[in-house]
Amino acid sequence: MQYVFPKDFIWGAATAAYQIEGAYREDGKGENIWDRYSHIPGRTFEGHTGDVACDHYHRYEEDIRIMKEIGLKSYRFSISWARIFHDGKGTPNQKGLDFYRRLTEKLNESGIKPAATLYHWDLPQKLQDLGGWANRDTAGWFADYAAYMFEKLGDQVPIWITHNEPWVAAFVGHWIGRHAPGITDFRTALQAAHHLLLSHGQAVRAYRDMGCSGEIGITLNMNPVYPASEKEDDKAAAGMYDEYLNRWFADPVLKGSYPAGLMAYFQEMGLLPEMDDGDMELIHQPVDFLGVNNYYSSFIKYEGSLWPIPAAETMTGRDRTQMGWEIYPEGIHDLLMRLHRDYEGVKILITENGAAFNDIVNREGNVEDDNRLDYLYRYLGQVHRAISSGADVRGYYAWSLLDNFEWGHGYSKRFGLVYVDFRTQQRIMKKSAHWYRDVIRNNGF
Ligand code: JJW
């Protein structure tokens, strides 16, 4: 074996509630912003929605059997807030909670550590009607929901993640407008970003105050950022883009401040969000780990006209996945080393990495996804290289366990280790899943 991983390395796979569960109005679940958004004509690929998705709500036992077959040590999933609180707050819904009790008890019986994400983009619609993440009160409602989950599920869940990719929730949801709630206002996005961070801090504080014994962190989408050329303009644009994409969330959580360059720039443009004294202190609580989602790298060129960030991603001619994301395995190594250096030995869980490809079921009923296997092989090789150089990486979750609802792309992008036939709900372990099983068994490859 070329790559042997540390003892007790956490081998996992990840999913999210809206992307797999279906059962969108069963057992007292309330409407959330993705239910609303996906039903608006033109918002998603061919009008796809998460109404049924992988029907995991009803098929979770079969899915856990597949996880056992792969040999997963841990399974990362998310909790649908509107299943627990129909309106986001108020009276809890016992049936919703029961589902996550059944799921996590079964996982533990199967020797699979549950890792629960509290917010994976599916805000209860009733809270959106009150202003959503642009409303400061939403942070408090999130903390109340989080505390309720810690109380009811704390005995089953050893790993908690407050938020998944708040950058995407804030900026793709409120500025680019390609995700729910589909708002296109930069100031709103920056305010939402601040409240997402604040809600993280409040939830972590609740976790500590309740004396919970597990670990808690936050998951950020991060790309290593490189200038597209040696030109000074491109270097400056890359620095700015890095502050925007990576540091806008990582610095407050891990250092207690927004990055200075972009802070000054937003101030000059009159875009700074409203914040209270003490917010930063609350956001800057010790976390037990940083969750990192990485798929690709950003090669940045200066783009004078692109408001408000005059920097744009460019292509470098490398092979791409079906998402159009270039395959650059060295990027994850560079990212991990950078985090290790700039956030002084931070403990990292890679909470997502993976690739979408146009899989087909062959005449023998198999899915021979060599392209995905190759992607995982090369990225994991670079993760190993970073660990060998000192990065404190404790685990790796492949995105995703199952093919699922890829947001605006609907079911047209398959990220799964396991193929899902969305007409019959048949599951087929792809070649990559069989390979991953061997990797887990051997703790390396
Ligand atoms: C959208 C960029 C405009 C998911 C996006 C940027 C602007 C054309 C995969 N991670 O399904 C989406 N994923 O739920 C979480 N990572 O807009 C999990 N990043 O587009 C996976 C990035 C992403 C994105 C999606």
Tab-separated table of C-alpha atoms and ligand atoms in Angstrom:
chain	number	residue	atom	x	y	z
A	1	MET	CA	0.000	0.000	0.000
A	2	GLN	CA	1.181	3.422	-0.933
A	3	TYR	CA	-1.060	5.488	1.334
A	4	VAL	CA	-1.614	4.339	4.931
A	5	PHE	CA	-3.888	6.628	6.948
A	6	PRO	CA	-3.629	7.414	10.674
A	7	LYS	CA	-5.118	4.955	13.135
A	8	ASP	CA	-8.778	5.818	13.913
A	9	PHE	CA	-9.106	7.880	10.736
A	10	ILE	CA	-12.827	8.523	10.219
A	11	TRP	CA	-13.954	7.163	6.865
A	12	GLY	CA	-17.391	8.479	6.010
A	13	ALA	CA	-19.902	9.536	3.425
A	14	ALA	CA	-22.282	12.485	3.504
A	15	THR	CA	-25.796	13.480	2.489
A	16	ALA	CA	-28.272	16.246	3.336
A	17	ALA	CA	-31.959	16.135	4.279
A	18	TYR	CA	-33.512	18.007	1.365
A	19	GLN	CA	-31.329	16.184	-1.147
A	20	ILE	CA	-32.327	12.636	-0.143
A	21	GLU	CA	-35.284	12.391	2.231
A	22	GLY	CA	-38.361	13.182	0.156
A	23	ALA	CA	-41.553	12.851	2.272
A	24	TYR	CA	-41.754	16.603	1.937
A	25	ARG	CA	-45.060	17.042	3.736
A	26	GLU	CA	-45.367	13.894	5.797
A	27	ASP	CA	-45.624	13.376	9.536
A	28	GLY	CA	-46.115	17.059	10.280
A	29	LYS	CA	-43.145	18.473	8.373
A	30	GLY	CA	-43.463	22.180	7.558
A	31	GLU	CA	-42.621	23.787	4.238
A	32	ASN	CA	-39.048	25.019	3.888
A	33	ILE	CA	-37.406	27.470	1.476
A	34	TRP	CA	-36.225	24.708	-0.865
A	35	ASP	CA	-39.746	23.252	-1.060
A	36	ARG	CA	-40.970	26.720	-2.024
A	37	TYR	CA	-38.100	27.577	-4.379
A	38	SER	CA	-37.937	24.270	-6.251
A	39	HIS	CA	-41.658	24.490	-7.050
A	40	ILE	CA	-41.254	27.861	-8.788
A	41	PRO	CA	-41.124	27.170	-12.557
A	42	GLY	CA	-37.686	27.739	-14.067
A	43	ARG	CA	-35.654	27.628	-10.869
A	44	THR	CA	-34.340	24.075	-11.108
A	45	PHE	CA	-33.311	21.767	-13.951
A	46	GLU	CA	-36.515	20.599	-15.682
A	47	GLY	CA	-38.510	21.642	-12.624
A	48	HIS	CA	-37.030	18.943	-10.405
A	49	THR	CA	-37.903	19.084	-6.689
A	50	GLY	CA	-37.011	17.203	-3.511
A	51	ASP	CA	-40.608	16.004	-3.009
A	52	VAL	CA	-39.528	12.367	-3.308
A	53	ALA	CA	-35.758	12.517	-3.872
A	54	CYS	CA	-34.201	9.174	-2.775
A	55	ASP	CA	-37.209	8.453	-0.534
A	56	HIS	CA	-34.642	7.987	2.222
A	57	TYR	CA	-37.262	8.950	4.822
A	58	HIS	CA	-38.885	5.569	4.155
A	59	ARG	CA	-35.812	3.646	2.989
A	60	TYR	CA	-33.266	4.630	5.634
A	61	GLU	CA	-32.923	1.037	6.861
A	62	GLU	CA	-31.898	-0.178	3.414
A	63	ASP	CA	-29.523	2.782	3.156
A	64	ILE	CA	-27.909	1.908	6.480
A	65	ARG	CA	-27.458	-1.668	5.221
A	66	ILE	CA	-25.561	-0.220	2.256
A	67	MET	CA	-23.426	1.919	4.577
A	68	LYS	CA	-22.548	-1.239	6.524
A	69	GLU	CA	-21.692	-3.013	3.293
A	70	ILE	CA	-19.293	-0.192	2.401
A	71	GLY	CA	-17.943	-0.301	5.945
A	72	LEU	CA	-18.469	3.372	6.769
A	73	LYS	CA	-17.157	4.425	10.169
A	74	SER	CA	-19.321	7.529	10.148
A	75	TYR	CA	-22.309	8.923	8.272
A	76	ARG	CA	-22.876	12.648	7.873
A	77	PHE	CA	-26.511	13.652	7.335
A	78	SER	CA	-28.536	16.764	8.058
A	79	ILE	CA	-31.627	17.405	10.114
A	80	SER	CA	-34.609	19.031	8.448
A	81	TRP	CA	-35.458	21.967	10.750
A	82	ALA	CA	-39.070	22.081	9.506
A	83	ARG	CA	-39.586	18.420	10.448
A	84	ILE	CA	-38.730	19.302	14.044
A	85	PHE	CA	-40.442	22.708	14.178
A	86	HIS	CA	-43.166	23.055	11.535
A	87	ASP	CA	-42.906	26.849	11.658
A	88	GLY	CA	-39.245	27.001	12.673
A	89	LYS	CA	-40.159	27.680	16.307
A	90	GLY	CA	-42.913	26.950	18.776
A	91	THR	CA	-44.168	23.448	19.461
A	92	PRO	CA	-41.839	20.614	18.423
A	93	ASN	CA	-43.160	17.851	16.161
A	94	GLN	CA	-42.643	14.488	17.840
A	95	LYS	CA	-42.958	12.496	14.597
A	96	GLY	CA	-40.145	14.459	13.005
A	97	LEU	CA	-37.894	13.868	15.973
A	98	ASP	CA	-38.810	10.171	15.978
A	99	PHE	CA	-37.382	9.786	12.474
A	100	TYR	CA	-33.964	11.072	13.538
A	101	ARG	CA	-34.068	8.936	16.709
A	102	ARG	CA	-34.753	5.828	14.599
A	103	LEU	CA	-32.021	6.804	12.141
A	104	THR	CA	-29.317	7.546	14.708
A	105	GLU	CA	-30.132	4.559	16.930
A	106	LYS	CA	-29.888	2.278	13.914
A	107	LEU	CA	-26.585	3.869	12.877
A	108	ASN	CA	-25.117	3.355	16.343
A	109	GLU	CA	-26.341	-0.254	16.440
A	110	SER	CA	-24.569	-0.702	13.129
A	111	GLY	CA	-21.311	0.737	14.446
A	112	ILE	CA	-21.580	3.883	12.330
A	113	LYS	CA	-20.948	7.203	14.082
A	114	PRO	CA	-23.669	9.755	13.300
A	115	ALA	CA	-22.434	13.229	12.304
A	116	ALA	CA	-25.391	15.603	12.205
A	117	THR	CA	-25.538	18.910	10.344
A	118	LEU	CA	-28.151	21.231	11.853
A	119	TYR	CA	-28.572	23.529	8.873
A	120	HIS	CA	-28.056	22.374	5.313
A	121	TRP	CA	-29.910	25.226	3.547
A	122	ASP	CA	-33.530	24.264	4.300
A	123	LEU	CA	-34.875	27.137	6.402
A	124	PRO	CA	-38.517	26.745	7.475
A	125	GLN	CA	-40.561	28.897	5.086
A	126	LYS	CA	-42.400	30.516	8.003
A	127	LEU	CA	-39.085	32.003	9.148
A	128	GLN	CA	-38.312	33.190	5.624
A	129	ASP	CA	-41.656	34.991	5.746
A	130	LEU	CA	-40.272	36.836	8.779
A	131	GLY	CA	-37.145	37.873	6.873
A	132	GLY	CA	-35.121	34.657	6.979
A	133	TRP	CA	-31.387	34.961	7.581
A	134	ALA	CA	-31.547	38.709	6.949
A	135	ASN	CA	-33.499	38.931	10.216
A	136	ARG	CA	-31.271	38.858	13.308
A	137	ASP	CA	-33.942	36.973	15.261
A	138	THR	CA	-33.398	33.932	13.012
A	139	ALA	CA	-30.044	33.373	14.750
A	140	GLY	CA	-31.835	33.015	18.081
A	141	TRP	CA	-34.487	30.706	16.631
A	142	PHE	CA	-31.704	28.566	15.170
A	143	ALA	CA	-29.976	28.366	18.556
A	144	ASP	CA	-33.266	27.284	20.189
A	145	TYR	CA	-33.723	24.557	17.572
A	146	ALA	CA	-30.071	23.493	18.001
A	147	ALA	CA	-30.410	23.280	21.796
A	148	TYR	CA	-33.545	21.168	21.385
A	149	MET	CA	-31.662	18.756	19.133
A	150	PHE	CA	-28.697	18.572	21.543
A	151	GLU	CA	-31.131	17.660	24.306
A	152	LYS	CA	-33.092	15.069	22.315
A	153	LEU	CA	-30.314	13.540	20.200
A	154	GLY	CA	-27.159	14.313	22.176
A	155	ASP	CA	-26.962	10.756	23.479
A	156	GLN	CA	-26.850	9.374	19.916
A	157	VAL	CA	-24.808	11.971	18.012
A	158	PRO	CA	-21.114	12.451	18.867
A	159	ILE	CA	-20.348	14.897	16.033
A	160	TRP	CA	-22.361	18.066	15.394
A	161	ILE	CA	-22.004	20.551	12.546
A	162	THR	CA	-23.858	23.834	12.970
A	163	HIS	CA	-23.889	24.997	9.367
A	164	ASN	CA	-23.081	23.596	5.971
A	165	GLU	CA	-21.378	26.033	3.581
A	166	PRO	CA	-22.818	29.301	4.919
A	167	TRP	CA	-21.047	31.095	2.043
A	168	VAL	CA	-23.324	29.302	-0.427
A	169	ALA	CA	-26.407	29.855	1.749
A	170	ALA	CA	-25.656	33.577	2.001
A	171	PHE	CA	-24.252	34.506	-1.400
A	172	VAL	CA	-25.775	31.993	-3.806
A	173	GLY	CA	-29.107	32.287	-1.966
A	174	HIS	CA	-29.238	36.079	-1.499
A	175	TRP	CA	-26.996	37.622	-4.125
A	176	ILE	CA	-26.565	35.324	-7.104
A	177	GLY	CA	-30.120	34.138	-6.448
A	178	ARG	CA	-29.581	30.640	-7.856
A	179	HIS	CA	-30.450	28.952	-4.560
A	180	ALA	CA	-33.377	29.422	-2.177
A	181	PRO	CA	-34.650	31.931	-1.216
A	182	GLY	CA	-33.613	33.358	-4.605
A	183	ILE	CA	-32.885	36.933	-3.505
A	184	THR	CA	-30.461	39.055	-5.559
A	185	ASP	CA	-29.222	41.782	-3.219
A	186	PHE	CA	-25.622	41.956	-2.051
A	187	ARG	CA	-26.323	43.900	1.125
A	188	THR	CA	-28.936	41.316	2.146
A	189	ALA	CA	-26.420	38.551	1.441
A	190	LEU	CA	-23.757	40.154	3.667
A	191	GLN	CA	-26.294	40.635	6.445
A	192	ALA	CA	-27.446	37.029	6.094
A	193	ALA	CA	-23.800	35.917	6.262
A	194	HIS	CA	-23.368	37.770	9.541
A	195	HIS	CA	-26.481	36.241	11.052
A	196	LEU	CA	-25.463	32.752	9.894
A	197	LEU	CA	-22.153	33.239	11.710
A	198	LEU	CA	-23.907	34.637	14.755
A	199	SER	CA	-26.276	31.665	14.875
A	200	HIS	CA	-23.275	29.335	14.748
A	201	GLY	CA	-21.804	31.086	17.783
A	202	GLN	CA	-25.055	30.960	19.697
A	203	ALA	CA	-25.488	27.247	18.977
A	204	VAL	CA	-21.927	26.427	20.063
A	205	ARG	CA	-22.455	28.394	23.255
A	206	ALA	CA	-25.663	26.432	23.952
A	207	TYR	CA	-23.768	23.188	23.354
A	208	ARG	CA	-21.093	24.161	25.884
A	209	ASP	CA	-23.608	25.503	28.403
A	210	MET	CA	-25.514	22.217	28.250
A	211	GLY	CA	-22.319	20.321	29.043
A	212	CYS	CA	-22.613	18.052	26.014
A	213	SER	CA	-19.862	15.489	25.636
A	214	GLY	CA	-19.493	15.286	21.857
A	215	GLU	CA	-17.730	17.552	19.381
A	216	ILE	CA	-19.087	20.530	17.508
A	217	GLY	CA	-17.813	22.536	14.541
A	218	ILE	CA	-18.869	24.253	11.327
A	219	THR	CA	-18.472	23.189	7.708
A	220	LEU	CA	-17.192	25.727	5.185
A	221	ASN	CA	-16.829	25.398	1.423
A	222	MET	CA	-13.216	26.308	0.738
A	223	ASN	CA	-11.094	26.505	-2.381
A	224	PRO	CA	-7.403	27.214	-2.593
A	225	VAL	CA	-7.123	30.477	-4.512
A	226	TYR	CA	-4.348	31.080	-7.035
A	227	PRO	CA	-3.760	34.139	-9.226
A	228	ALA	CA	-4.370	33.269	-12.880
A	229	SER	CA	-1.084	34.976	-13.823
A	230	GLU	CA	1.886	36.772	-12.285
A	231	LYS	CA	0.281	40.159	-13.001
A	232	GLU	CA	-0.065	42.345	-9.915
A	233	ASP	CA	-3.761	42.945	-10.690
A	234	ASP	CA	-4.446	39.222	-10.707
A	235	LYS	CA	-2.523	38.677	-7.468
A	236	ALA	CA	-4.486	41.423	-5.736
A	237	ALA	CA	-7.772	40.052	-7.117
A	238	ALA	CA	-6.844	36.557	-5.854
A	239	GLY	CA	-6.191	37.935	-2.375
A	240	MET	CA	-9.544	39.666	-2.386
A	241	TYR	CA	-11.357	36.597	-3.661
A	242	ASP	CA	-9.724	34.502	-0.932
A	243	GLU	CA	-11.027	36.925	1.702
A	244	TYR	CA	-14.471	36.677	0.168
A	245	LEU	CA	-14.728	32.922	-0.399
A	246	ASN	CA	-12.636	31.464	2.416
A	247	ARG	CA	-11.766	34.008	5.064
A	248	TRP	CA	-15.130	35.802	5.363
A	249	PHE	CA	-16.348	32.805	7.393
A	250	ALA	CA	-13.163	31.120	8.634
A	251	ASP	CA	-11.586	34.252	10.150
A	252	PRO	CA	-14.543	35.240	12.367
A	253	VAL	CA	-14.968	31.652	13.614
A	254	LEU	CA	-11.286	30.868	14.161
A	255	LYS	CA	-9.739	34.322	14.710
A	256	GLY	CA	-12.577	36.561	15.826
A	257	SER	CA	-12.486	39.141	13.026
A	258	TYR	CA	-13.586	39.711	9.464
A	259	PRO	CA	-10.643	39.950	7.029
A	260	ALA	CA	-9.370	43.533	7.023
A	261	GLY	CA	-8.971	44.124	3.285
A	262	LEU	CA	-12.500	43.262	2.295
A	263	MET	CA	-13.865	44.844	5.468
A	264	ALA	CA	-12.329	48.198	4.448
A	265	TYR	CA	-13.552	47.771	0.878
A	266	PHE	CA	-17.151	46.991	1.916
A	267	GLN	CA	-17.068	49.902	4.367
A	268	GLU	CA	-15.987	52.262	1.594
A	269	MET	CA	-18.881	51.001	-0.527
A	270	GLY	CA	-21.347	51.373	2.335
A	271	LEU	CA	-22.101	47.647	2.367
A	272	LEU	CA	-21.062	46.603	5.844
A	273	PRO	CA	-23.668	44.542	7.684
A	274	GLU	CA	-25.196	45.720	10.933
A	275	MET	CA	-23.587	44.043	13.914
A	276	ASP	CA	-23.699	44.420	17.655
A	277	ASP	CA	-20.899	44.696	20.190
A	278	GLY	CA	-20.067	41.223	21.361
A	279	ASP	CA	-21.080	39.494	18.122
A	280	MET	CA	-17.506	38.652	17.190
A	281	GLU	CA	-16.749	37.244	20.600
A	282	LEU	CA	-19.794	34.995	20.312
A	283	ILE	CA	-18.842	33.871	16.800
A	284	HIS	CA	-15.255	33.252	17.922
A	285	GLN	CA	-15.930	30.367	20.301
A	286	PRO	CA	-13.531	27.485	20.429
A	287	VAL	CA	-14.762	24.796	18.027
A	288	ASP	CA	-13.672	21.164	18.202
A	289	PHE	CA	-12.936	20.951	14.471
A	290	LEU	CA	-13.271	22.804	11.206
A	291	GLY	CA	-15.324	20.984	8.569
A	292	VAL	CA	-13.923	21.541	5.084
A	293	ASN	CA	-15.768	20.906	1.837
A	294	ASN	CA	-13.529	21.032	-1.204
A	295	TYR	CA	-14.200	20.058	-4.780
A	296	TYR	CA	-12.054	22.327	-6.924
A	297	SER	CA	-9.667	25.282	-6.948
A	298	SER	CA	-10.057	28.921	-7.920
A	299	PHE	CA	-7.708	30.487	-10.461
A	300	ILE	CA	-8.518	34.177	-10.283
A	301	LYS	CA	-8.103	37.032	-12.710
A	302	TYR	CA	-8.760	40.709	-12.123
A	303	GLU	CA	-12.117	41.720	-13.535
A	304	GLY	CA	-12.621	45.469	-13.161
A	305	SER	CA	-16.321	45.501	-13.932
A	306	LEU	CA	-17.548	42.664	-11.738
A	307	TRP	CA	-19.448	44.334	-8.888
A	308	PRO	CA	-18.843	44.110	-5.994
A	309	ILE	CA	-15.912	41.688	-6.171
A	310	PRO	CA	-13.727	42.609	-9.174
A	311	ALA	CA	-12.316	39.106	-9.436
A	312	ALA	CA	-13.445	36.139	-11.513
A	313	GLU	CA	-12.667	32.440	-11.703
A	314	THR	CA	-10.981	31.295	-14.909
A	315	MET	CA	-10.462	27.906	-16.494
A	316	THR	CA	-6.983	26.428	-16.884
A	317	GLY	CA	-7.702	23.694	-19.414
A	318	ARG	CA	-7.628	20.765	-17.006
A	319	ASP	CA	-10.129	17.888	-17.187
A	320	ARG	CA	-13.484	18.708	-15.634
A	321	THR	CA	-16.223	16.851	-13.801
A	322	GLN	CA	-19.826	17.093	-14.945
A	323	MET	CA	-20.267	20.188	-12.761
A	324	GLY	CA	-17.690	21.919	-14.954
A	325	TRP	CA	-15.271	21.959	-12.012
A	326	GLU	CA	-11.661	21.339	-12.976
A	327	ILE	CA	-9.902	18.365	-11.432
A	328	TYR	CA	-6.846	19.610	-9.533
A	329	PRO	CA	-5.953	17.180	-6.720
A	330	GLU	CA	-2.942	19.244	-5.565
A	331	GLY	CA	-5.454	21.932	-4.639
A	332	ILE	CA	-6.769	20.025	-1.636
A	333	HIS	CA	-3.210	19.524	-0.382
A	334	ASP	CA	-2.448	23.225	-0.724
A	335	LEU	CA	-5.720	24.127	1.001
A	336	LEU	CA	-5.100	21.787	3.951
A	337	MET	CA	-1.536	23.055	4.411
A	338	ARG	CA	-2.727	26.638	4.255
A	339	LEU	CA	-5.368	25.997	6.926
A	340	HIS	CA	-2.825	24.191	9.086
A	341	ARG	CA	-0.511	27.201	8.821
A	342	ASP	CA	-2.932	30.132	9.014
A	343	TYR	CA	-5.219	28.692	11.688
A	344	GLU	CA	-2.419	27.190	13.766
A	345	GLY	CA	-2.835	23.445	13.780
A	346	VAL	CA	-6.616	23.474	13.416
A	347	LYS	CA	-8.209	20.044	13.595
A	348	ILE	CA	-9.931	19.283	10.305
A	349	LEU	CA	-12.684	16.988	9.132
A	350	ILE	CA	-13.065	16.888	5.368
A	351	THR	CA	-16.858	16.867	5.394
A	352	GLU	CA	-17.287	16.730	1.600
A	353	ASN	CA	-15.222	15.868	-1.451
A	354	GLY	CA	-16.330	14.086	-4.573
A	355	ALA	CA	-17.305	14.372	-8.208
A	356	ALA	CA	-20.336	14.338	-10.480
A	357	PHE	CA	-20.158	12.278	-13.640
A	358	ASN	CA	-22.704	11.071	-16.162
A	359	ASP	CA	-22.940	7.505	-14.870
A	360	ILE	CA	-24.629	4.731	-16.810
A	361	VAL	CA	-25.794	1.286	-15.790
A	362	ASN	CA	-24.171	-1.225	-18.134
A	363	ARG	CA	-25.623	-4.419	-19.636
A	364	GLU	CA	-24.613	-6.368	-16.560
A	365	GLY	CA	-26.361	-3.939	-14.244
A	366	ASN	CA	-23.110	-2.413	-12.984
A	367	VAL	CA	-21.917	1.193	-12.831
A	368	GLU	CA	-18.240	1.305	-13.793
A	369	ASP	CA	-17.436	4.841	-12.668
A	370	ASP	CA	-13.677	4.809	-13.189
A	371	ASN	CA	-13.689	8.585	-13.564
A	372	ARG	CA	-15.051	9.053	-10.019
A	373	LEU	CA	-12.803	6.337	-8.598
A	374	ASP	CA	-9.836	8.079	-10.189
A	375	TYR	CA	-10.915	11.452	-8.766
A	376	LEU	CA	-11.234	10.010	-5.251
A	377	TYR	CA	-7.921	8.152	-5.587
A	378	ARG	CA	-6.058	11.283	-6.584
A	379	TYR	CA	-7.710	13.628	-4.074
A	380	LEU	CA	-7.227	11.135	-1.209
A	381	GLY	CA	-3.593	10.752	-2.240
A	382	GLN	CA	-3.159	14.503	-1.788
A	383	VAL	CA	-5.016	14.422	1.541
A	384	HIS	CA	-2.538	11.772	2.648
A	385	ARG	CA	0.358	13.941	1.488
A	386	ALA	CA	-0.965	16.852	3.583
A	387	ILE	CA	-1.323	14.610	6.635
A	388	SER	CA	2.271	13.443	6.137
A	389	SER	CA	3.315	17.105	6.140
A	390	GLY	CA	1.588	17.749	9.459
A	391	ALA	CA	-1.981	18.780	8.634
A	392	ASP	CA	-4.294	17.522	11.390
A	393	VAL	CA	-6.943	15.824	9.258
A	394	ARG	CA	-9.061	13.429	11.326
A	395	GLY	CA	-11.547	12.200	8.769
A	396	TYR	CA	-12.907	12.237	5.240
A	397	TYR	CA	-16.530	12.098	4.069
A	398	ALA	CA	-17.183	11.361	0.413
A	399	TRP	CA	-19.942	13.428	-1.171
A	400	SER	CA	-22.186	11.649	-1.538
A	401	LEU	CA	-23.415	8.303	-0.284
A	402	LEU	CA	-26.260	8.383	-2.833
A	403	ASP	CA	-26.997	10.102	-6.113
A	404	ASN	CA	-29.395	12.851	-5.089
A	405	PHE	CA	-31.044	16.226	-5.701
A	406	GLU	CA	-28.152	18.516	-6.629
A	407	TRP	CA	-30.012	21.775	-5.923
A	408	GLY	CA	-30.523	23.884	-9.056
A	409	HIS	CA	-29.241	21.004	-11.169
A	410	GLY	CA	-31.950	18.665	-9.906
A	411	TYR	CA	-31.181	14.990	-10.487
A	412	SER	CA	-28.982	15.678	-13.518
A	413	LYS	CA	-25.691	15.561	-11.565
A	414	ARG	CA	-24.810	12.271	-9.908
A	415	PHE	CA	-22.304	12.504	-7.036
A	416	GLY	CA	-23.092	9.173	-5.362
A	417	LEU	CA	-20.912	6.216	-4.474
A	418	VAL	CA	-24.250	4.465	-4.874
A	419	TYR	CA	-26.340	4.831	-8.020
A	420	VAL	CA	-30.020	5.615	-7.545
A	421	ASP	CA	-32.583	4.836	-10.252
A	422	PHE	CA	-35.050	7.630	-9.531
A	423	ARG	CA	-37.922	5.820	-11.290
A	424	THR	CA	-37.679	2.655	-9.201
A	425	GLN	CA	-35.565	3.816	-6.222
A	426	GLN	CA	-33.233	0.886	-6.877
A	427	ARG	CA	-29.768	1.382	-5.365
A	428	ILE	CA	-26.611	0.009	-7.048
A	429	MET	CA	-23.181	0.254	-5.454
A	430	LYS	CA	-20.906	1.781	-8.078
A	431	LYS	CA	-17.347	0.558	-8.706
A	432	SER	CA	-16.165	3.544	-6.616
A	433	ALA	CA	-18.193	2.262	-3.640
A	434	HIS	CA	-16.548	-1.165	-3.914
A	435	TRP	CA	-13.149	0.523	-4.108
A	436	TYR	CA	-13.964	2.748	-1.116
A	437	ARG	CA	-14.940	-0.357	0.878
A	438	ASP	CA	-11.455	-1.778	0.287
A	439	VAL	CA	-9.860	1.544	1.223
A	440	ILE	CA	-11.752	1.554	4.510
A	441	ARG	CA	-10.917	-2.091	5.248
A	442	ASN	CA	-7.227	-1.468	4.646
A	443	ASN	CA	-7.217	2.042	6.139
A	444	GLY	CA	-5.543	3.146	2.938
A	445	PHE	CA	-4.827	2.116	-0.609
B	1	JJW	C1	-23.523	26.816	-6.380
B	1	JJW	C2	-21.930	29.550	-7.904
B	1	JJW	C3	-23.962	30.671	-10.708
B	1	JJW	C4	-22.865	20.659	-2.575
B	1	JJW	C5	-22.540	27.755	-6.525
B	1	JJW	C6	-21.275	27.550	-6.031
B	1	JJW	C7	-22.635	30.514	-8.808
B	1	JJW	C8	-24.099	30.044	-12.065
B	1	JJW	C9	-22.014	20.621	-3.806
B	1	JJW	N1	-22.127	21.004	-1.383
B	1	JJW	O1	-24.601	19.062	-2.986
B	1	JJW	C10	-23.238	25.637	-5.744
B	1	JJW	N2	-21.669	22.029	-4.032
B	1	JJW	O2	-25.230	19.881	-0.578
B	1	JJW	C11	-23.075	20.802	-0.330
B	1	JJW	N3	-20.577	22.593	-3.560
B	1	JJW	O3	-22.896	28.897	-7.194
B	1	JJW	C12	-23.891	19.601	-0.738
B	1	JJW	N4	-20.566	23.859	-3.917
B	1	JJW	O4	-23.329	29.827	-9.812
B	1	JJW	C13	-23.503	19.371	-2.206
B	1	JJW	C14	-20.967	26.377	-5.400
B	1	JJW	C15	-21.953	25.398	-5.251
B	1	JJW	C16	-21.649	24.125	-4.639
B	1	JJW	C17	-22.373	22.961	-4.708
